[in-house]
């Protein structure tokens, strides 16, 4: 016997509900029954009393433009258009409410009653959110003067927003632009302000499609013009179009044969202008990210296409061979290079390397040479930025590792020392720091160090400011108010610390000690008229030198008493009760001294012999904090000062293998000579 399974429409299944009507702002219970959605003779809700099946609690037709609201998963609320009665069905189970909603959706979408709508009311932390589940497609009104307010109202209706936005296309925007041109010509400000709000609504949607349409030909200039007007400031208007025409429009340095490349590059500048100028106050992080992604995609596309157009780079860099070329064109070419290198950040690492190598093989050095010799400071800044980015990406792109007489280093040093612009000094400092850093490379050999540290080569020229301090301390006192000179000294001190740590110690140590550069650093620390930032850089440099735990540096520091200024600065900041970066750096330096305690001891002795009193007491107490785990500190630092007999006793104790003075330093101190210290000092 075959069983026939008949498919039952879920809407015909009865669901237990309570029927309510609104009376005098109160919901009145009309009874409990079973609800179903029926199609015949016309779509309607049918509710029968659960106690008496002959008693019909509700028989309400579904028609007209009735809007049904689903609330809290178990409620359906609507207003009857015939008599204006408000009804509510409260379902016992959410499943029943869902099936009746599906019945309403079917009625609307199958065209039985196409003008009804179903809206879901969702509760959130920010209030209620309306979402249209089903309903008639709302048509955007025509963009015409006199009904722009209607267009804005439709666009801002939350429940229909997503449906309406799909109707916006390039033709619609072009019509909007034509209306704007007419309104601006006739000075219809109220309509222009309405157009401004319409465009803002499109911007707030954060749709890539809209941003793509904004930059289409014939649309962009009008969109910018519309946003020049601000309803909140009716008496003011921006001048973005005028600025864009005069400053942002592309300048042709070298003609590009492929029109698609030209179009892509133009779109990049247009999108950047929109993002950074016109829309900067309107877009949120999401909108900013959308436009940035569009820019990045175009930058990759443009550079990949340009790399295939090798003739472009031949023509571009060839003009720097010709002395007769237009200087303005050459200067624009430097700006173009800076833009191209910035655009290359969007490329993958290997693609970026290929792009830089292409520039170099086509003659980039000629452009660099022209820019560096230019009297235009902007050219120097731009090319320095380019070189910094290239060096940062790959150290050896601009440097032939087999030929260290490349003029790049000398050129950067000349700019760094000869320019008073603080921004340019910082850029060249960063470029030089990258250029002299061997990193993990095995390509740098002794020939690099021989050239860099040669008596007439780069190192001596680079450290000219600090060498002058060593030779003439009075000159430092005369230049304390020159910010650019002080910055050069700070850079010198940081580079000194840098080469001491990363370069071959035989070369860097000989250069530093032979030229007494640490004396110059100590002089900066001890010069009270200098800004604390400059003195702080000196303290940090001394700490890095001490942490190297190199016996040659330690002996040099001990012989020249080069820690005295740092320890004096520590006492000054401690006595004033200051807890600053300077005092922290001085304390960090003092904490490095246990592994080199002999240096600290002799420094203290010299300090105490030259200046007794409260300062010596403060110095001793401070060093006791820094050397707190050394048991014999009290034998070396006395509260009344450090005298010669104490020093002799300490030396004798040291020679006899004192149990605590060098306990963190695995060295042999026999014969009174400083042994090879531990490679890893305790910090």
XYZ file of C-alpha atoms in Angstrom:
683
model
C 0.000 0.000 0.000
C 1.499 3.330 -1.095
C 1.419 6.320 1.200
C 1.067 9.675 -0.470
C 2.803 12.514 1.356
C 1.054 15.777 0.671
C 3.159 18.922 1.080
C 1.468 21.222 3.572
C 1.913 24.996 3.384
C 3.357 26.019 6.805
C 1.241 29.162 6.781
C -1.894 27.006 6.863
C -0.772 25.424 10.125
C -2.481 27.035 13.079
C -0.260 28.744 15.637
C -1.352 29.680 19.140
C -1.573 33.459 19.540
C -3.102 36.225 21.605
C -4.930 38.942 19.675
C -4.581 42.544 20.843
C -6.060 45.833 19.665
C -4.952 49.319 20.648
C -7.523 51.376 22.504
C -6.793 54.679 24.229
C -3.055 54.006 24.007
C -3.481 50.665 25.770
C -3.294 47.188 24.303
C -6.502 45.267 24.997
C -6.497 41.443 25.010
C -9.188 40.176 22.593
C -8.643 36.518 23.346
C -6.414 33.528 22.668
C -6.733 31.384 19.591
C -5.053 29.736 16.636
C -3.793 31.822 13.704
C -3.189 30.839 10.094
C -2.492 32.706 6.851
C -4.958 31.974 4.047
C -4.900 32.907 0.352
C -8.562 32.361 -0.469
C -10.714 34.215 -1.318
C -8.019 36.860 -0.720
C -4.911 36.878 1.484
C -5.943 37.326 5.103
C -5.166 36.439 8.725
C -7.629 33.997 10.252
C -7.736 33.478 14.043
C -10.270 31.167 15.743
C -10.948 31.035 19.474
C -9.161 28.124 21.171
C -12.207 27.546 23.374
C -14.798 27.701 20.587
C -13.797 26.969 16.987
C -16.920 28.734 15.757
C -15.837 31.989 17.389
C -13.609 33.941 14.967
C -11.370 36.363 16.845
C -9.806 37.925 13.745
C -10.358 37.805 10.015
C -8.243 40.653 8.635
C -7.474 41.049 4.908
C -3.889 41.690 3.745
C -3.976 44.431 1.132
C -3.120 47.971 0.160
C 0.050 49.601 1.445
C -0.086 48.102 4.917
C 3.249 47.883 6.696
C 3.681 44.897 9.023
C 6.298 45.031 11.751
C 7.943 42.024 13.331
C 9.054 42.818 16.890
C 10.901 40.762 19.534
C 10.681 37.528 17.469
C 7.107 36.791 18.616
C 5.086 39.895 17.705
C 3.518 41.074 14.453
C 2.013 44.585 14.598
C 0.137 46.523 11.892
C -2.550 49.139 11.274
C -5.678 48.205 9.320
C -6.064 50.723 6.498
C -9.849 50.289 6.350
C -10.749 51.402 9.874
C -7.368 52.521 11.309
C -7.373 49.857 14.026
C -3.973 48.828 15.370
C -3.572 45.047 15.720
C -0.931 42.888 17.361
C -0.483 39.119 17.239
C 1.571 37.706 20.105
C 2.736 34.183 19.247
C 3.408 31.520 21.822
C 6.467 30.355 19.853
C 8.882 32.291 17.635
C 8.589 29.531 15.016
C 4.926 30.387 14.527
C 5.731 34.094 14.130
C 8.430 33.252 11.568
C 6.067 31.127 9.457
C 3.390 33.835 9.347
C 6.097 36.333 8.295
C 7.089 33.974 5.479
C 3.431 33.965 4.428
C 3.500 37.788 4.213
C 6.746 37.694 2.185
C 5.178 35.237 -0.253
C 2.098 37.434 -0.661
C 4.263 40.461 -1.472
C 6.920 38.884 -3.692
C 4.525 36.826 -5.789
C 2.677 40.007 -6.678
C -0.581 39.077 -4.958
C -0.353 42.252 -2.882
C 2.893 43.892 -4.091
C 2.497 47.103 -2.105
C 2.505 45.642 1.400
C 5.793 45.579 3.331
C 7.333 43.653 6.208
C 9.854 45.438 8.445
C 11.918 43.800 11.187
C 12.476 46.010 14.244
C 15.802 45.066 15.859
C 16.796 46.303 19.308
C 20.442 47.355 19.721
C 22.545 49.305 22.163
C 22.031 52.431 20.065
C 18.253 52.034 19.900
C 15.965 50.471 17.319
C 17.111 49.472 13.836
C 14.582 48.980 11.046
C 15.333 46.455 8.328
C 13.056 45.950 5.343
C 12.445 42.228 4.849
C 9.965 42.593 1.998
C 8.283 45.521 0.337
C 7.746 47.438 -2.864
C 10.827 48.741 -4.633
C 10.934 52.423 -3.879
C 11.826 54.444 -6.946
C 14.191 57.376 -6.654
C 12.475 60.597 -7.707
C 13.918 62.362 -10.721
C 16.729 64.779 -9.914
C 15.090 68.106 -10.657
C 15.089 71.537 -9.140
C 12.159 71.706 -6.765
C 12.090 68.042 -5.764
C 15.645 67.567 -4.471
C 14.222 67.407 -0.942
C 12.188 64.353 -1.968
C 15.342 62.682 -3.294
C 17.131 63.336 -0.003
C 14.179 62.004 2.016
C 14.170 58.745 0.060
C 17.947 58.322 0.414
C 17.793 58.836 4.166
C 14.886 56.446 4.833
C 16.689 53.780 6.812
C 14.321 50.928 5.988
C 14.672 51.395 2.220
C 18.246 52.681 2.055
C 19.951 49.560 0.701
C 17.313 49.067 -1.996
C 17.451 52.695 -3.098
C 21.253 52.815 -3.256
C 21.264 50.097 -5.906
C 19.416 52.460 -8.273
C 22.253 55.014 -8.279
C 24.537 54.825 -11.314
C 26.777 57.076 -13.401
C 23.870 58.465 -15.436
C 22.016 59.428 -12.259
C 25.124 61.212 -10.932
C 25.646 63.047 -14.213
C 22.066 64.326 -14.035
C 22.796 65.455 -10.475
C 25.848 67.336 -11.778
C 23.792 69.085 -14.474
C 21.304 70.223 -11.848
C 24.179 71.553 -9.727
C 25.598 73.543 -12.631
C 22.206 75.155 -13.194
C 21.704 75.874 -9.480
C 25.155 77.433 -9.171
C 24.601 79.547 -12.264
C 21.281 80.826 -10.925
C 22.633 81.011 -7.330
C 19.926 78.753 -5.890
C 21.675 78.197 -2.571
C 18.893 76.227 -0.877
C 18.933 73.662 -3.688
C 22.749 73.543 -3.647
C 22.735 72.792 0.091
C 20.260 70.003 -0.563
C 22.615 68.621 -3.228
C 25.446 68.792 -0.674
C 23.442 66.650 1.749
C 22.634 64.166 -1.035
C 26.329 63.725 -1.916
C 27.241 63.438 1.774
C 24.679 60.646 2.114
C 26.388 58.778 -0.720
C 29.798 59.297 0.914
C 28.546 57.988 4.264
C 27.544 54.730 2.552
C 31.290 53.876 2.195
C 30.657 52.065 -1.076
C 33.615 51.584 -3.415
C 31.204 51.759 -6.377
C 30.247 55.319 -5.438
C 33.877 56.423 -5.071
C 34.617 54.862 -8.460
C 31.773 56.869 -9.996
C 32.962 60.078 -8.327
C 36.229 60.077 -10.302
C 34.630 59.487 -13.685
C 35.098 62.176 -16.284
C 32.485 64.901 -16.038
C 31.532 63.951 -12.482
C 34.566 64.623 -10.258
C 34.766 68.383 -10.730
C 31.052 68.785 -9.978
C 31.195 66.531 -6.906
C 34.051 68.673 -5.567
C 32.026 71.792 -6.387
C 28.931 70.511 -4.574
C 30.974 69.754 -1.443
C 32.497 73.248 -1.494
C 29.175 74.455 -0.090
C 28.455 73.727 3.555
C 24.916 74.227 4.926
C 26.312 74.799 8.422
C 28.315 77.791 7.153
C 26.025 79.421 4.572
C 28.227 82.473 4.103
C 31.377 80.524 3.234
C 32.552 78.422 0.320
C 35.722 76.399 -0.226
C 37.966 76.935 -3.260
C 38.852 73.295 -3.879
C 38.169 73.379 -7.630
C 40.431 76.366 -8.120
C 43.186 74.751 -6.078
C 42.778 71.427 -7.850
C 43.031 72.990 -11.289
C 46.157 74.941 -10.379
C 48.061 72.490 -8.215
C 46.834 68.927 -8.560
C 46.443 68.539 -12.291
C 49.119 66.320 -13.790
C 52.250 67.850 -15.257
C 53.730 65.979 -18.191
C 57.449 65.393 -17.600
C 57.743 62.526 -20.070
C 54.956 61.527 -22.405
C 53.476 58.092 -21.737
C 52.364 56.326 -24.892
C 49.848 54.064 -23.173
C 46.733 56.144 -22.457
C 45.583 53.630 -19.847
C 48.684 54.333 -17.743
C 48.047 58.075 -17.950
C 44.445 57.537 -16.913
C 45.455 55.360 -13.962
C 48.014 57.896 -12.725
C 45.448 60.685 -13.031
C 42.924 58.656 -11.020
C 45.511 58.138 -8.269
C 45.970 61.882 -7.828
C 42.199 62.432 -7.940
C 41.534 59.804 -5.279
C 44.258 61.217 -3.045
C 42.787 64.700 -3.380
C 39.343 63.387 -2.495
C 40.613 61.398 0.483
C 43.010 63.945 1.941
C 41.235 67.220 1.156
C 37.609 67.085 0.057
C 36.336 64.148 2.121
C 38.736 64.339 5.049
C 35.992 65.479 7.475
C 33.305 63.169 6.096
C 34.832 59.701 5.821
C 35.412 57.398 8.764
C 38.075 54.701 9.043
C 36.069 52.412 6.781
C 35.731 55.036 4.051
C 39.394 55.984 4.351
C 40.334 52.328 3.980
C 38.142 51.931 0.885
C 39.763 54.857 -0.916
C 43.263 53.826 0.201
C 42.699 50.349 -1.206
C 41.592 51.857 -4.527
C 44.749 53.994 -4.590
C 46.996 51.057 -3.770
C 45.505 48.911 -6.529
C 46.045 51.658 -9.085
C 49.601 52.332 -7.921
C 50.522 48.672 -8.413
C 48.861 48.635 -11.814
C 50.569 51.854 -12.954
C 54.075 50.838 -11.858
C 53.785 47.349 -13.319
C 52.745 48.878 -16.644
C 55.509 51.507 -16.547
C 58.159 48.854 -15.896
C 57.140 47.238 -19.174
C 57.481 50.592 -20.953
C 61.289 50.751 -20.789
C 61.418 53.588 -23.293
C 59.685 55.766 -20.727
C 62.609 55.503 -18.298
C 65.142 55.962 -21.113
C 63.527 59.250 -22.138
C 62.936 60.279 -18.525
C 66.512 59.896 -17.243
C 68.158 60.921 -20.516
C 67.291 64.572 -19.950
C 69.738 64.674 -17.012
C 72.551 63.993 -19.515
C 71.664 67.069 -21.507
C 72.857 70.371 -20.070
C 70.486 72.217 -22.383
C 67.337 70.618 -20.947
C 64.719 72.819 -19.330
C 65.594 73.298 -15.641
C 61.926 73.436 -14.663
C 61.370 70.128 -16.433
C 64.322 68.603 -14.582
C 62.975 69.837 -11.256
C 59.560 68.366 -12.070
C 61.363 65.121 -12.910
C 62.741 64.971 -9.362
C 59.212 65.374 -8.003
C 58.086 62.598 -10.337
C 60.807 60.275 -9.046
C 59.776 60.978 -5.460
C 56.154 60.157 -6.329
C 57.115 56.944 -8.142
C 59.244 55.730 -5.233
C 56.432 56.492 -2.787
C 54.018 54.609 -5.049
C 56.364 51.613 -5.025
C 55.424 50.992 -1.384
C 52.292 49.320 -2.765
C 54.392 46.690 -4.574
C 55.529 43.346 -3.232
C 59.098 43.282 -1.917
C 60.639 41.574 -4.962
C 58.690 43.824 -7.351
C 59.933 46.895 -5.518
C 63.531 45.661 -5.795
C 63.073 45.097 -9.531
C 61.698 48.622 -9.898
C 64.651 50.184 -8.067
C 67.149 48.129 -10.072
C 65.488 49.281 -13.293
C 65.896 52.910 -12.226
C 69.566 52.356 -11.416
C 70.364 50.600 -14.689
C 68.649 53.380 -16.653
C 70.848 56.076 -15.093
C 69.372 57.106 -11.737
C 72.818 58.285 -10.584
C 72.684 61.194 -13.048
C 69.426 62.419 -11.553
C 70.793 62.071 -8.007
C 73.937 63.990 -8.939
C 71.873 66.800 -10.468
C 69.547 67.018 -7.458
C 72.388 67.042 -4.920
C 74.171 69.877 -6.715
C 70.962 71.851 -7.162
C 70.578 75.183 -5.419
C 66.884 74.405 -4.934
C 66.510 73.078 -1.397
C 63.292 71.250 -2.310
C 65.229 69.129 -4.807
C 67.713 68.132 -2.124
C 64.937 67.202 0.305
C 63.064 65.143 -2.269
C 66.095 63.191 -3.469
C 67.208 62.584 0.123
C 63.810 61.057 0.845
C 64.188 58.865 -2.240
C 67.632 57.639 -1.213
C 66.480 56.987 2.353
C 63.595 54.820 1.120
C 65.836 52.915 -1.281
C 68.555 52.341 1.320
C 65.956 51.265 3.877
C 64.540 48.747 1.402
C 67.910 47.363 0.309
C 71.183 48.724 1.660
C 73.216 47.798 -1.406
C 70.932 49.209 -4.088
C 72.712 52.573 -4.164
C 76.103 51.267 -3.153
C 78.455 49.053 -5.110
C 79.975 46.780 -2.447
C 83.115 46.352 -4.537
C 83.703 50.093 -4.931
C 83.560 52.116 -1.730
C 84.539 55.399 -3.339
C 80.930 55.904 -4.395
C 80.171 59.649 -3.959
C 76.806 58.948 -2.314
C 78.217 58.806 1.217
C 80.238 61.975 0.753
C 77.258 63.760 -0.761
C 74.999 62.833 2.148
C 77.632 63.954 4.652
C 78.043 67.286 2.846
C 74.287 67.882 2.956
C 74.070 66.818 6.592
C 76.838 69.154 7.750
C 76.231 72.046 5.383
C 72.479 72.477 5.764
C 70.689 74.303 8.572
C 67.276 72.744 7.867
C 66.491 70.457 10.810
C 64.185 68.195 8.804
C 66.816 67.667 6.112
C 69.488 67.014 8.740
C 67.335 64.281 10.252
C 66.683 62.687 6.854
C 70.363 62.605 5.919
C 71.283 61.295 9.373
C 68.891 58.359 8.946
C 70.237 57.685 5.443
C 73.865 57.756 6.637
C 73.037 55.496 9.562
C 71.534 52.936 7.192
C 74.413 53.287 4.755
C 77.138 52.547 7.316
C 75.243 49.661 8.903
C 76.551 46.316 7.614
C 73.597 44.462 9.123
C 73.858 40.718 8.567
C 75.661 41.160 5.266
C 78.942 39.407 4.564
C 79.670 41.645 1.571
C 81.252 44.427 3.656
C 84.928 43.583 4.155
C 88.005 45.408 5.381
C 88.171 47.577 2.277
C 85.015 49.366 3.443
C 86.491 50.074 6.883
C 89.803 51.177 5.389
C 88.065 53.731 3.179
C 85.555 54.855 5.821
C 88.177 55.389 8.547
C 90.948 56.691 6.277
C 92.516 59.877 7.620
C 90.977 62.009 4.853
C 87.817 60.025 4.229
C 84.269 59.761 5.484
C 84.559 59.206 9.243
C 86.664 62.301 9.907
C 84.367 64.430 7.823
C 81.217 62.966 9.369
C 82.386 63.620 12.949
C 83.635 67.158 12.267
C 81.233 68.786 14.823
C 82.351 66.497 17.652
C 86.033 66.745 16.681
C 85.754 70.512 16.913
C 84.408 70.214 20.460
C 87.437 68.083 21.342
C 89.815 70.696 19.946
C 88.017 73.801 21.193
C 85.558 73.536 24.083
C 84.980 77.311 23.944
C 83.381 76.941 20.535
C 80.761 74.671 22.099
C 79.931 77.349 24.657
C 79.476 79.883 21.866
C 77.094 77.642 19.884
C 74.743 76.464 22.621
C 71.853 78.491 21.181
C 72.254 77.199 17.624
C 69.662 74.447 17.406
C 70.907 73.080 14.082
C 74.472 72.756 15.398
C 73.277 71.057 18.578
C 71.295 68.595 16.460
C 74.431 67.770 14.476
C 76.249 67.074 17.743
C 73.416 64.810 18.915
C 73.569 62.929 15.619
C 77.357 62.645 15.960
C 77.012 61.182 19.437
C 74.403 58.666 18.301
C 76.499 57.680 15.269
C 79.532 57.301 17.537
C 77.613 54.837 19.692
C 76.401 53.146 16.513
C 79.823 52.515 14.953
C 81.284 51.410 18.297
C 78.718 48.632 18.482
C 78.354 47.449 14.869
C 81.683 48.121 13.135
C 84.841 46.069 13.392
C 86.171 47.057 16.824
C 89.783 47.354 15.630
C 88.823 50.172 13.281
C 86.079 51.932 15.240
C 87.903 51.753 18.599
C 91.135 53.127 17.162
C 89.277 55.974 15.505
C 87.324 56.848 18.677
C 90.268 56.621 21.094
C 92.929 58.179 18.868
C 90.727 61.218 18.260
C 89.607 61.425 21.897
C 85.939 61.515 20.831
C 84.725 60.253 24.203
C 86.212 63.389 25.739
C 83.939 65.363 23.438
C 80.960 63.300 24.631
C 81.958 63.894 28.261
C 82.203 67.623 27.532
C 78.630 67.645 26.214
C 77.384 65.893 29.345
C 79.215 68.328 31.618
C 78.091 71.495 29.827
C 75.226 72.707 32.028
C 74.188 75.383 29.518
C 73.152 72.733 26.979
C 69.647 71.375 26.692
C 69.023 68.160 28.586
C 68.239 66.361 25.335
C 71.829 66.871 24.145
C 73.317 65.841 27.498
C 71.030 62.807 27.590
C 72.338 61.598 24.221
C 75.858 61.777 25.675
C 74.921 59.723 28.752
C 73.341 57.041 26.585
C 76.441 56.911 24.398
C 78.685 56.452 27.462
C 76.444 53.672 28.714
C 76.680 51.837 25.379
C 80.481 52.159 25.445
C 80.687 50.833 29.030
C 78.374 47.935 28.170
C 80.820 46.842 25.474
C 83.116 45.897 28.392
C 86.136 46.424 26.183
C 89.406 46.775 28.184
C 90.783 49.383 25.786
C 87.726 51.615 26.215
C 87.773 51.036 29.975
C 91.429 52.007 30.266
C 90.820 55.098 28.127
C 87.818 56.114 30.250
C 89.817 55.537 33.438
C 92.879 57.473 32.282
C 90.823 60.439 31.059
C 88.274 60.268 33.928
C 85.448 60.360 31.389
C 82.646 59.240 33.715
C 82.932 62.179 36.061
C 80.485 64.429 34.185
C 77.851 61.692 33.966
C 78.130 60.885 37.676
C 78.025 64.571 38.534
C 74.861 64.953 36.442
C 73.351 62.005 38.304
C 74.034 63.691 41.645
C 72.552 66.970 40.401
C 69.312 65.355 39.278
C 69.124 63.210 42.435
C 69.631 66.134 44.813
C 66.886 68.056 43.009
C 64.593 65.061 43.418
C 64.036 64.809 39.681
C 62.825 61.551 38.206
C 63.403 62.143 34.525
C 64.820 60.416 31.486
C 68.182 61.994 32.323
C 68.317 60.614 35.870
C 67.097 57.236 34.599
C 69.844 57.176 31.948
C 72.480 58.116 34.539
C 71.270 55.369 36.874
C 71.332 52.899 33.989
C 74.960 53.911 33.394
C 75.830 53.435 37.069
C 74.245 49.971 37.020
C 76.671 48.961 34.264
C 79.660 49.711 36.480
C 79.892 46.607 38.766
C 81.556 44.625 35.981
C 83.984 47.526 35.573
C 84.243 48.573 39.214
C 87.838 49.699 38.995
C 86.791 52.473 36.617
C 84.109 53.679 39.018
C 86.529 53.488 41.934
C 89.188 55.645 40.292
C 86.552 58.066 39.033
C 85.277 58.465 42.583
C 88.768 58.977 43.936
C 89.484 61.780 41.463
C 86.124 63.371 42.148
C 86.605 63.273 45.912
C 90.135 64.674 45.781
C 89.021 67.625 43.675
C 85.719 68.346 45.388
C 84.778 67.238 48.867
C 81.557 67.876 50.709
C 77.884 67.197 50.144
C 78.321 66.427 46.467
C 80.757 63.600 47.260
C 78.330 62.276 49.828
C 75.523 62.356 47.260
C 77.729 60.724 44.667
C 78.705 57.941 47.016
C 75.118 57.308 48.088
C 73.916 57.276 44.513
C 76.613 54.862 43.391
C 75.825 52.637 46.351
C 72.304 52.326 44.949
C 73.699 51.562 41.508
C 76.304 49.109 42.916
C 74.152 47.785 45.717
C 75.123 44.116 45.253
C 78.857 44.832 45.635
C 79.700 44.170 49.288
C 82.878 46.251 49.319
C 81.325 49.498 48.192
C 81.714 50.885 51.713
C 85.430 50.168 51.516
C 85.634 52.340 48.418
C 82.958 54.995 48.973
C 83.075 56.686 52.353
C 80.395 59.085 53.494
C 83.050 61.719 54.099
C 84.525 61.411 50.642
C 86.995 59.122 48.923
C 90.624 59.758 50.010
C 93.990 58.486 48.832
C 94.461 55.969 51.638
C 91.094 54.443 50.845
C 92.102 54.210 47.227
C 95.397 52.498 48.102
C 93.567 50.052 50.330
C 91.093 49.344 47.547
C 93.894 48.800 45.029
C 95.615 46.410 47.385
C 92.360 44.581 47.967
C 91.859 44.367 44.212
C 95.366 43.006 43.577
C 94.940 40.368 46.246
C 91.883 38.974 44.523
C 89.131 40.766 46.430
C 86.123 38.498 46.715
C 83.438 41.005 45.740
C 84.796 43.895 43.708
C 84.976 41.862 40.488
C 82.627 39.003 41.290
C 80.492 39.696 38.211
C 83.556 39.856 35.979
C 85.335 36.661 35.031
C 88.829 38.076 34.611
C 92.364 37.577 35.872
C 93.589 40.679 37.659
C 97.063 39.433 38.472
C 99.824 42.032 38.281
C 97.376 44.859 38.720
C 96.497 44.992 34.990
C 92.923 45.014 33.797
C 92.088 41.524 32.529
C 89.786 40.505 29.682
C 86.282 41.287 31.002
C 83.230 39.137 30.663
C 81.594 39.545 27.239
C 78.162 39.817 28.877
C 78.144 42.473 31.618
C 75.380 42.403 34.171
C 72.927 45.229 33.508
